Amino acid sequence: MPSERSTKQGDHPREDSLLVALRGIGWLVFASVLLTLLNFSSSAVVGVNVVLGLIIGHRTYSSFLAQQLRLDDFRRKHLEEIQEWQERWQRLHRETQDTTSALVRMRDGVIMLGENDQILLMNPAAKRLLGISESLNMVDRSFREMVRQPELSRAIKAAYSGDGSQKLKLEIQHDNHVRPLKIRVDHFGSLSNNHLLITVRDETESHQVEAMRREFVANISHELKTPLAAIKGYAETVELAINDDPEAASHFMKQIQSQCLRLERLIEDMMQLARAQAGPSRMNFSNISLEEPINESLKSLSHLASAKNIELHFTALDQPAIVRGDPEAILTIANNLISNAVRYTPEKGSIKISCRDAGNKWALAVEDTGIGIGMKDQKRIFERFYRVDKRSDSPDGGTGIGLSIVKNLVSTLDGEVRVSSLPGKGSKFEVLLPKA
Ligand code: ADP
C-alpha cells in the first residue's frame, strides 16, 4: 500500500519545515552567543547572523517546498486510487444491471437453488411457466414446497445426490391452458456448494410447428395418394382392356394422362408455395407498375376466358400505379387471382380487374360474377390445400394451394389481401401493395 509510507513522510510538511527553521534559529542564537563571547565586533555578529538567517530561510523554504511536492504526489495517488475504485464499482454495477435485465427479459425460466432446496433466484419467466404469481417473493423458500411436481422433485433430488444433469418433460396446467415444458436440472458451483441450476423452456411453439408438420405430411400424402390410386386403377383396366377393347383402353390412357397432369400441377404449386414462404431474401425488389403483370396475366388467360365466353375487363388508371415489389411475385399473384376468377365463374360471366389508390398502398382488385364463397369458407380459403368443393380432387379440380401462395407472397411484400363474396353472386379479391 503506497499510502502508508506517504502518510508518514508527508503528513505534516509545515511541522517538518518548522523543525528546520527552529534548528536554524538555534544555530543562529548559538553563533551569536559564541561570537559575542569571543569578543567579535557587533557588526561582525550582525553580518554572520544575516548570512545564517539567509541560509536558514533558504533551507526552511526548500524543505517546505519538498514537503509540499510530496503531499501533492500523495494526494494525486489517493485520487487515482479513488477513481479506480469508482470505475470498478460502476463496472460491477453495470454488469449486475445487465445480468439482471437479461434474466428478467429471458423467455426461458432460470432458477437457482442453494443447499436444501432453498430458492436463491427465480426469474419472472420461471414463475410464469410454472404458474406462480409474478408478485410472489420466492427467495429463501423451499422450491419443492412451492412447486409440487413429483417428477421435478425427483429430478432435483437426483441432481443433489450427484446423479448428474437431469432432463425431463412436464405439462403444467395453468389458467385452463396446458403448457408443455422442457426442464433441465444441473449441478453448479464447487462440490462443497451443493447448488442447482434449473432451466425451464416453453415447448408450446415447437409442439405447434411439429403439429403443423404432421398435418402437412398428412395433407400432402392425401393429395398425392388420390391421383396415384386413380392412375393405378386406370393402368390395371388398360391392361385388361388393351386386347379386347382398344377404345376403352385409349379412354383410360387419357385418364391416366390427366391424373399425371394433376400430379404435375400439384408439385409445381407446392414448389411455388415453398418459394413464396422463403421470405424477402428470395425476392428481387424494384419499382413496378401494376399494369404490367395484369396485362401479362390477361394475355395468358384470355383463351381460357374466351373458351367459357367470359368477358375480361381491365380499366387502367390515369396515373401509373407504381408499387415496390418483386415483379415475378406480383405476376404470380395476378395469375392466381385471375385464373381463379375464370375457373369459378360460369359461362357468359364477366370479370373486372381494376386498380385504386388506397393511401400509402395501391390496390389491385379482381371481381367476378362467379359462384361466390360462403362466409364460413371465406375464413379458410387462404389455408394450404383448402377447397370449398371437396369433390374437386377430380383431375380438373384445383389443388387448394393458389390462395395460400397469394397470401404468403403478399405478406412478404408487406401488403394485405382481402376477400368479399356472396354465394351465387360473385367474389371480389383485393390485394394492397406498398406504393413505390
Ligand atoms: P384452387 O387451386 O382449389 O383454386 P385456391 O387456393 O386458389 O385453390 O382456392 C381455394 C378455394 O377457394 C378454391 O378451391 C375455391 O373453392 C375457392 N375460390 C378461390 N377463388 C374463388 C373465386 N374467385 N370464386 C369462388 N371460389 C373461389
PDB file of C-alpha atoms in Angstrom, residues 124-323:
ATOM      1  CA  PRO A 124     -40.157 -13.889 -13.981  1.00  0.00           C
ATOM      2  CA  ALA A 125     -40.247 -16.376 -16.912  1.00  0.00           C
ATOM      3  CA  ALA A 126     -39.770 -19.297 -14.490  1.00  0.00           C
ATOM      4  CA  LYS A 127     -42.692 -18.055 -12.384  1.00  0.00           C
ATOM      5  CA  ARG A 128     -44.877 -17.588 -15.476  1.00  0.00           C
ATOM      6  CA  LEU A 129     -44.039 -21.010 -16.914  1.00  0.00           C
ATOM      7  CA  LEU A 130     -44.578 -22.784 -13.599  1.00  0.00           C
ATOM      8  CA  GLY A 131     -47.859 -20.937 -12.994  1.00  0.00           C
ATOM      9  CA  ILE A 132     -46.645 -18.925  -9.976  1.00  0.00           C
ATOM     10  CA  SER A 133     -47.882 -15.359  -9.411  1.00  0.00           C
ATOM     11  CA  GLU A 134     -45.154 -12.891 -10.500  1.00  0.00           C
ATOM     12  CA  SER A 135     -45.654 -10.726  -7.406  1.00  0.00           C
ATOM     13  CA  LEU A 136     -44.864 -13.625  -5.054  1.00  0.00           C
ATOM     14  CA  ASN A 137     -41.392 -13.380  -3.487  1.00  0.00           C
ATOM     15  CA  MET A 138     -39.844 -16.816  -3.811  1.00  0.00           C
ATOM     16  CA  VAL A 139     -36.361 -16.134  -2.431  1.00  0.00           C
ATOM     17  CA  ASP A 140     -35.395 -18.342   0.518  1.00  0.00           C
ATOM     18  CA  ARG A 141     -38.491 -20.523   0.189  1.00  0.00           C
ATOM     19  CA  SER A 142     -38.319 -24.246  -0.395  1.00  0.00           C
ATOM     20  CA  PHE A 143     -38.693 -24.974  -4.129  1.00  0.00           C
ATOM     21  CA  ARG A 144     -40.271 -28.392  -3.703  1.00  0.00           C
ATOM     22  CA  GLU A 145     -42.871 -26.948  -1.339  1.00  0.00           C
ATOM     23  CA  MET A 146     -43.759 -24.117  -3.722  1.00  0.00           C
ATOM     24  CA  VAL A 147     -43.779 -26.229  -6.903  1.00  0.00           C
ATOM     25  CA  ARG A 148     -45.438 -29.531  -6.206  1.00  0.00           C
ATOM     26  CA  GLN A 149     -44.424 -31.596  -9.216  1.00  0.00           C
ATOM     27  CA  PRO A 150     -43.339 -35.114  -8.187  1.00  0.00           C
ATOM     28  CA  GLU A 151     -41.285 -35.723 -11.358  1.00  0.00           C
ATOM     29  CA  LEU A 152     -39.413 -32.445 -10.949  1.00  0.00           C
ATOM     30  CA  SER A 153     -38.876 -33.101  -7.228  1.00  0.00           C
ATOM     31  CA  ARG A 154     -37.359 -36.496  -8.091  1.00  0.00           C
ATOM     32  CA  ALA A 155     -35.036 -34.882 -10.656  1.00  0.00           C
ATOM     33  CA  ILE A 156     -33.924 -32.272  -8.091  1.00  0.00           C
ATOM     34  CA  LYS A 157     -33.250 -34.977  -5.513  1.00  0.00           C
ATOM     35  CA  ALA A 158     -31.204 -36.955  -8.032  1.00  0.00           C
ATOM     36  CA  ALA A 159     -29.188 -33.871  -9.024  1.00  0.00           C
ATOM     37  CA  TYR A 160     -28.487 -33.062  -5.340  1.00  0.00           C
ATOM     38  CA  SER A 161     -27.254 -36.622  -4.821  1.00  0.00           C
ATOM     39  CA  GLY A 162     -24.722 -36.181  -7.636  1.00  0.00           C
ATOM     40  CA  ASP A 163     -26.513 -38.235 -10.323  1.00  0.00           C
ATOM     41  CA  GLY A 164     -25.542 -35.653 -12.986  1.00  0.00           C
ATOM     42  CA  SER A 165     -27.763 -33.461 -15.176  1.00  0.00           C
ATOM     43  CA  GLN A 166     -31.445 -34.375 -15.178  1.00  0.00           C
ATOM     44  CA  LYS A 167     -33.693 -33.736 -18.181  1.00  0.00           C
ATOM     45  CA  LEU A 168     -37.452 -34.066 -18.157  1.00  0.00           C
ATOM     46  CA  LYS A 169     -40.627 -33.001 -19.941  1.00  0.00           C
ATOM     47  CA  LEU A 170     -43.619 -31.766 -17.996  1.00  0.00           C
ATOM     48  CA  GLU A 171     -47.068 -30.497 -18.795  1.00  0.00           C
ATOM     49  CA  ILE A 172     -48.258 -27.803 -16.443  1.00  0.00           C
ATOM     50  CA  GLN A 173     -51.865 -26.748 -16.340  1.00  0.00           C
ATOM     51  CA  HIS A 174     -52.474 -23.097 -15.576  1.00  0.00           C
ATOM     52  CA  ASP A 175     -55.482 -20.851 -16.360  1.00  0.00           C
ATOM     53  CA  ASN A 176     -57.210 -23.585 -18.414  1.00  0.00           C
ATOM     54  CA  HIS A 177     -54.128 -23.902 -20.553  1.00  0.00           C
ATOM     55  CA  VAL A 178     -51.786 -26.873 -20.676  1.00  0.00           C
ATOM     56  CA  ARG A 179     -48.205 -25.804 -21.266  1.00  0.00           C
ATOM     57  CA  PRO A 180     -45.596 -28.363 -22.376  1.00  0.00           C
ATOM     58  CA  LEU A 181     -42.249 -27.666 -20.667  1.00  0.00           C
ATOM     59  CA  LYS A 182     -38.730 -28.962 -21.184  1.00  0.00           C
ATOM     60  CA  ILE A 183     -36.739 -28.827 -17.947  1.00  0.00           C
ATOM     61  CA  ARG A 184     -33.074 -29.349 -17.174  1.00  0.00           C
ATOM     62  CA  VAL A 185     -31.572 -29.592 -13.700  1.00  0.00           C
ATOM     63  CA  ASP A 186     -27.788 -29.125 -13.428  1.00  0.00           C
ATOM     64  CA  HIS A 187     -25.426 -29.096 -10.512  1.00  0.00           C
ATOM     65  CA  PHE A 188     -23.325 -25.932 -10.437  1.00  0.00           C
ATOM     66  CA  GLY A 189     -20.616 -24.334  -8.370  1.00  0.00           C
ATOM     67  CA  SER A 190     -17.948 -26.237  -6.472  1.00  0.00           C
ATOM     68  CA  LEU A 191     -18.572 -29.639  -4.904  1.00  0.00           C
ATOM     69  CA  SER A 192     -18.753 -28.118  -1.428  1.00  0.00           C
ATOM     70  CA  ASN A 193     -21.531 -25.829  -2.719  1.00  0.00           C
ATOM     71  CA  ASN A 194     -24.433 -28.131  -3.382  1.00  0.00           C
ATOM     72  CA  HIS A 195     -26.258 -25.641  -5.640  1.00  0.00           C
ATOM     73  CA  LEU A 196     -28.571 -26.419  -8.559  1.00  0.00           C
ATOM     74  CA  LEU A 197     -29.451 -24.539 -11.726  1.00  0.00           C
ATOM     75  CA  ILE A 198     -32.863 -25.302 -13.245  1.00  0.00           C
ATOM     76  CA  THR A 199     -33.745 -24.102 -16.743  1.00  0.00           C
ATOM     77  CA  VAL A 200     -37.326 -24.237 -17.983  1.00  0.00           C
ATOM     78  CA  ARG A 201     -38.258 -23.923 -21.674  1.00  0.00           C
ATOM     79  CA  ASP A 202     -41.729 -23.427 -23.119  1.00  0.00           C
ATOM     80  CA  GLU A 203     -42.261 -26.055 -25.823  1.00  0.00           C
ATOM     81  CA  THR A 204     -45.686 -24.784 -26.995  1.00  0.00           C
ATOM     82  CA  GLU A 205     -44.313 -23.248 -30.195  1.00  0.00           C
ATOM     83  CA  SER A 206     -42.231 -26.260 -31.203  1.00  0.00           C
ATOM     84  CA  HIS A 207     -45.215 -28.536 -30.463  1.00  0.00           C
ATOM     85  CA  GLN A 208     -47.311 -26.348 -32.775  1.00  0.00           C
ATOM     86  CA  VAL A 209     -44.644 -26.485 -35.501  1.00  0.00           C
ATOM     87  CA  GLU A 210     -44.500 -30.260 -35.099  1.00  0.00           C
ATOM     88  CA  ALA A 211     -48.316 -30.475 -35.344  1.00  0.00           C
ATOM     89  CA  MET A 212     -48.215 -28.316 -38.498  1.00  0.00           C
ATOM     90  CA  ARG A 213     -45.527 -30.530 -39.986  1.00  0.00           C
ATOM     91  CA  ARG A 214     -47.582 -33.645 -39.266  1.00  0.00           C
ATOM     92  CA  GLU A 215     -50.680 -32.002 -40.776  1.00  0.00           C
ATOM     93  CA  PHE A 216     -48.712 -31.006 -43.860  1.00  0.00           C
ATOM     94  CA  VAL A 217     -47.367 -34.535 -44.336  1.00  0.00           C
ATOM     95  CA  ALA A 218     -50.903 -35.946 -43.901  1.00  0.00           C
ATOM     96  CA  ASN A 219     -52.319 -33.410 -46.390  1.00  0.00           C
ATOM     97  CA  ILE A 220     -49.647 -33.933 -48.985  1.00  0.00           C
ATOM     98  CA  SER A 221     -49.919 -37.737 -48.664  1.00  0.00           C
ATOM     99  CA  HIS A 222     -53.665 -37.481 -49.226  1.00  0.00           C
ATOM    100  CA  GLU A 223     -53.248 -35.127 -52.201  1.00  0.00           C
ATOM    101  CA  LEU A 224     -50.677 -37.438 -53.818  1.00  0.00           C
ATOM    102  CA  LYS A 225     -52.492 -40.648 -52.950  1.00  0.00           C
ATOM    103  CA  THR A 226     -55.719 -39.709 -54.749  1.00  0.00           C
ATOM    104  CA  PRO A 227     -54.294 -39.263 -58.270  1.00  0.00           C
ATOM    105  CA  LEU A 228     -51.814 -42.133 -57.741  1.00  0.00           C
ATOM    106  CA  ALA A 229     -54.637 -44.522 -56.765  1.00  0.00           C
ATOM    107  CA  ALA A 230     -56.586 -43.394 -59.853  1.00  0.00           C
ATOM    108  CA  ILE A 231     -53.541 -43.940 -62.097  1.00  0.00           C
ATOM    109  CA  LYS A 232     -53.048 -47.441 -60.628  1.00  0.00           C
ATOM    110  CA  GLY A 233     -56.732 -48.339 -61.174  1.00  0.00           C
ATOM    111  CA  TYR A 234     -56.758 -46.997 -64.752  1.00  0.00           C
ATOM    112  CA  ALA A 235     -53.487 -48.780 -65.570  1.00  0.00           C
ATOM    113  CA  GLU A 236     -54.941 -52.128 -64.398  1.00  0.00           C
ATOM    114  CA  THR A 237     -58.072 -51.531 -66.512  1.00  0.00           C
ATOM    115  CA  VAL A 238     -55.941 -50.628 -69.540  1.00  0.00           C
ATOM    116  CA  GLU A 239     -54.019 -53.881 -69.119  1.00  0.00           C
ATOM    117  CA  LEU A 240     -57.262 -55.879 -69.175  1.00  0.00           C
ATOM    118  CA  ALA A 241     -58.883 -53.916 -71.998  1.00  0.00           C
ATOM    119  CA  ILE A 242     -55.920 -53.430 -74.302  1.00  0.00           C
ATOM    120  CA  ASN A 243     -56.646 -56.568 -76.441  1.00  0.00           C
ATOM    121  CA  ASP A 244     -60.454 -56.857 -76.218  1.00  0.00           C
ATOM    122  CA  ASP A 245     -61.478 -53.207 -76.116  1.00  0.00           C
ATOM    123  CA  PRO A 246     -58.801 -50.874 -77.512  1.00  0.00           C
ATOM    124  CA  GLU A 247     -61.240 -47.922 -77.483  1.00  0.00           C
ATOM    125  CA  ALA A 248     -61.832 -48.250 -73.723  1.00  0.00           C
ATOM    126  CA  ALA A 249     -58.070 -48.701 -73.228  1.00  0.00           C
ATOM    127  CA  SER A 250     -57.398 -45.448 -75.061  1.00  0.00           C
ATOM    128  CA  HIS A 251     -60.055 -43.672 -72.915  1.00  0.00           C
ATOM    129  CA  PHE A 252     -58.369 -44.892 -69.716  1.00  0.00           C
ATOM    130  CA  MET A 253     -54.955 -43.886 -71.056  1.00  0.00           C
ATOM    131  CA  LYS A 254     -56.326 -40.328 -71.394  1.00  0.00           C
ATOM    132  CA  GLN A 255     -57.497 -40.511 -67.752  1.00  0.00           C
ATOM    133  CA  ILE A 256     -54.008 -41.582 -66.711  1.00  0.00           C
ATOM    134  CA  GLN A 257     -52.587 -38.634 -68.625  1.00  0.00           C
ATOM    135  CA  SER A 258     -54.905 -36.131 -66.952  1.00  0.00           C
ATOM    136  CA  GLN A 259     -54.128 -37.548 -63.487  1.00  0.00           C
ATOM    137  CA  CYS A 260     -50.424 -37.195 -64.302  1.00  0.00           C
ATOM    138  CA  LEU A 261     -51.059 -33.551 -65.247  1.00  0.00           C
ATOM    139  CA  ARG A 262     -52.804 -33.029 -61.896  1.00  0.00           C
ATOM    140  CA  LEU A 263     -49.807 -34.514 -60.082  1.00  0.00           C
ATOM    141  CA  GLU A 264     -47.512 -32.242 -62.071  1.00  0.00           C
ATOM    142  CA  ARG A 265     -49.669 -29.191 -61.169  1.00  0.00           C
ATOM    143  CA  LEU A 266     -49.678 -30.197 -57.513  1.00  0.00           C
ATOM    144  CA  ILE A 267     -45.891 -30.459 -57.384  1.00  0.00           C
ATOM    145  CA  GLU A 268     -45.464 -27.196 -59.303  1.00  0.00           C
ATOM    146  CA  ASP A 269     -47.860 -25.408 -56.872  1.00  0.00           C
ATOM    147  CA  MET A 270     -46.030 -26.840 -53.862  1.00  0.00           C
ATOM    148  CA  MET A 271     -42.694 -25.649 -55.173  1.00  0.00           C
ATOM    149  CA  GLN A 272     -44.179 -22.216 -55.779  1.00  0.00           C
ATOM    150  CA  LEU A 273     -45.567 -22.220 -52.219  1.00  0.00           C
ATOM    151  CA  ALA A 274     -42.140 -23.136 -50.821  1.00  0.00           C
ATOM    152  CA  ARG A 275     -40.626 -20.209 -52.762  1.00  0.00           C
ATOM    153  CA  ALA A 276     -43.397 -17.893 -51.503  1.00  0.00           C
ATOM    154  CA  GLN A 277     -42.679 -18.959 -47.914  1.00  0.00           C
ATOM    155  CA  ALA A 278     -38.926 -18.368 -48.261  1.00  0.00           C
ATOM    156  CA  GLY A 279     -39.401 -14.672 -47.332  1.00  0.00           C
ATOM    157  CA  PRO A 280     -37.940 -11.402 -48.658  1.00  0.00           C
ATOM    158  CA  SER A 281     -34.399 -12.778 -49.095  1.00  0.00           C
ATOM    159  CA  ARG A 282     -35.577 -14.666 -52.194  1.00  0.00           C
ATOM    160  CA  MET A 283     -37.251 -11.568 -53.739  1.00  0.00           C
ATOM    161  CA  ASN A 284     -35.868  -9.063 -56.222  1.00  0.00           C
ATOM    162  CA  PHE A 285     -37.450  -5.782 -55.196  1.00  0.00           C
ATOM    163  CA  SER A 286     -37.951  -3.000 -57.729  1.00  0.00           C
ATOM    164  CA  ASN A 287     -40.495  -0.311 -58.630  1.00  0.00           C
ATOM    165  CA  ILE A 288     -43.076  -1.806 -60.908  1.00  0.00           C
ATOM    166  CA  SER A 289     -46.319  -0.601 -62.492  1.00  0.00           C
ATOM    167  CA  LEU A 290     -49.267  -2.878 -61.626  1.00  0.00           C
ATOM    168  CA  GLU A 291     -50.416  -2.634 -65.264  1.00  0.00           C
ATOM    169  CA  GLU A 292     -47.506  -4.794 -66.457  1.00  0.00           C
ATOM    170  CA  PRO A 293     -48.302  -8.028 -64.544  1.00  0.00           C
ATOM    171  CA  ILE A 294     -52.059  -7.516 -65.093  1.00  0.00           C
ATOM    172  CA  ASN A 295     -51.628  -7.244 -68.885  1.00  0.00           C
ATOM    173  CA  GLU A 296     -49.271 -10.219 -68.966  1.00  0.00           C
ATOM    174  CA  SER A 297     -51.685 -12.332 -66.942  1.00  0.00           C
ATOM    175  CA  LEU A 298     -54.663 -11.289 -69.119  1.00  0.00           C
ATOM    176  CA  LYS A 299     -52.709 -12.260 -72.234  1.00  0.00           C
ATOM    177  CA  SER A 300     -52.005 -15.784 -70.931  1.00  0.00           C
ATOM    178  CA  LEU A 301     -55.526 -16.379 -69.558  1.00  0.00           C
ATOM    179  CA  SER A 302     -57.670 -14.760 -72.286  1.00  0.00           C
ATOM    180  CA  HIS A 303     -58.022 -18.032 -74.252  1.00  0.00           C
ATOM    181  CA  LEU A 304     -59.379 -19.811 -71.117  1.00  0.00           C
ATOM    182  CA  ALA A 305     -61.874 -16.982 -70.577  1.00  0.00           C
ATOM    183  CA  SER A 306     -63.000 -16.873 -74.195  1.00  0.00           C
ATOM    184  CA  ALA A 307     -63.455 -20.670 -74.176  1.00  0.00           C
ATOM    185  CA  LYS A 308     -66.084 -20.053 -71.459  1.00  0.00           C
ATOM    186  CA  ASN A 309     -67.452 -16.907 -73.101  1.00  0.00           C
ATOM    187  CA  ILE A 310     -66.311 -14.841 -70.145  1.00  0.00           C
ATOM    188  CA  GLU A 311     -65.615 -11.148 -70.639  1.00  0.00           C
ATOM    189  CA  LEU A 312     -62.405  -9.781 -69.138  1.00  0.00           C
ATOM    190  CA  HIS A 313     -62.321  -6.011 -68.448  1.00  0.00           C
ATOM    191  CA  PHE A 314     -59.347  -4.051 -67.309  1.00  0.00           C
ATOM    192  CA  THR A 315     -59.536  -0.293 -66.979  1.00  0.00           C
ATOM    193  CA  ALA A 316     -56.184   1.259 -66.292  1.00  0.00           C
ATOM    194  CA  LEU A 317     -55.905   4.370 -64.127  1.00  0.00           C
ATOM    195  CA  ASP A 318     -54.977   7.829 -65.491  1.00  0.00           C
ATOM    196  CA  GLN A 319     -51.827   7.775 -63.406  1.00  0.00           C
ATOM    197  CA  PRO A 320     -49.495   4.759 -63.239  1.00  0.00           C
ATOM    198  CA  ALA A 321     -49.944   2.561 -60.143  1.00  0.00           C
ATOM    199  CA  ILE A 322     -46.289   2.039 -59.198  1.00  0.00           C
ATOM    200  CA  VAL A 323     -45.629  -0.366 -56.328  1.00  0.00           C
TER     201      VAL A 323
END
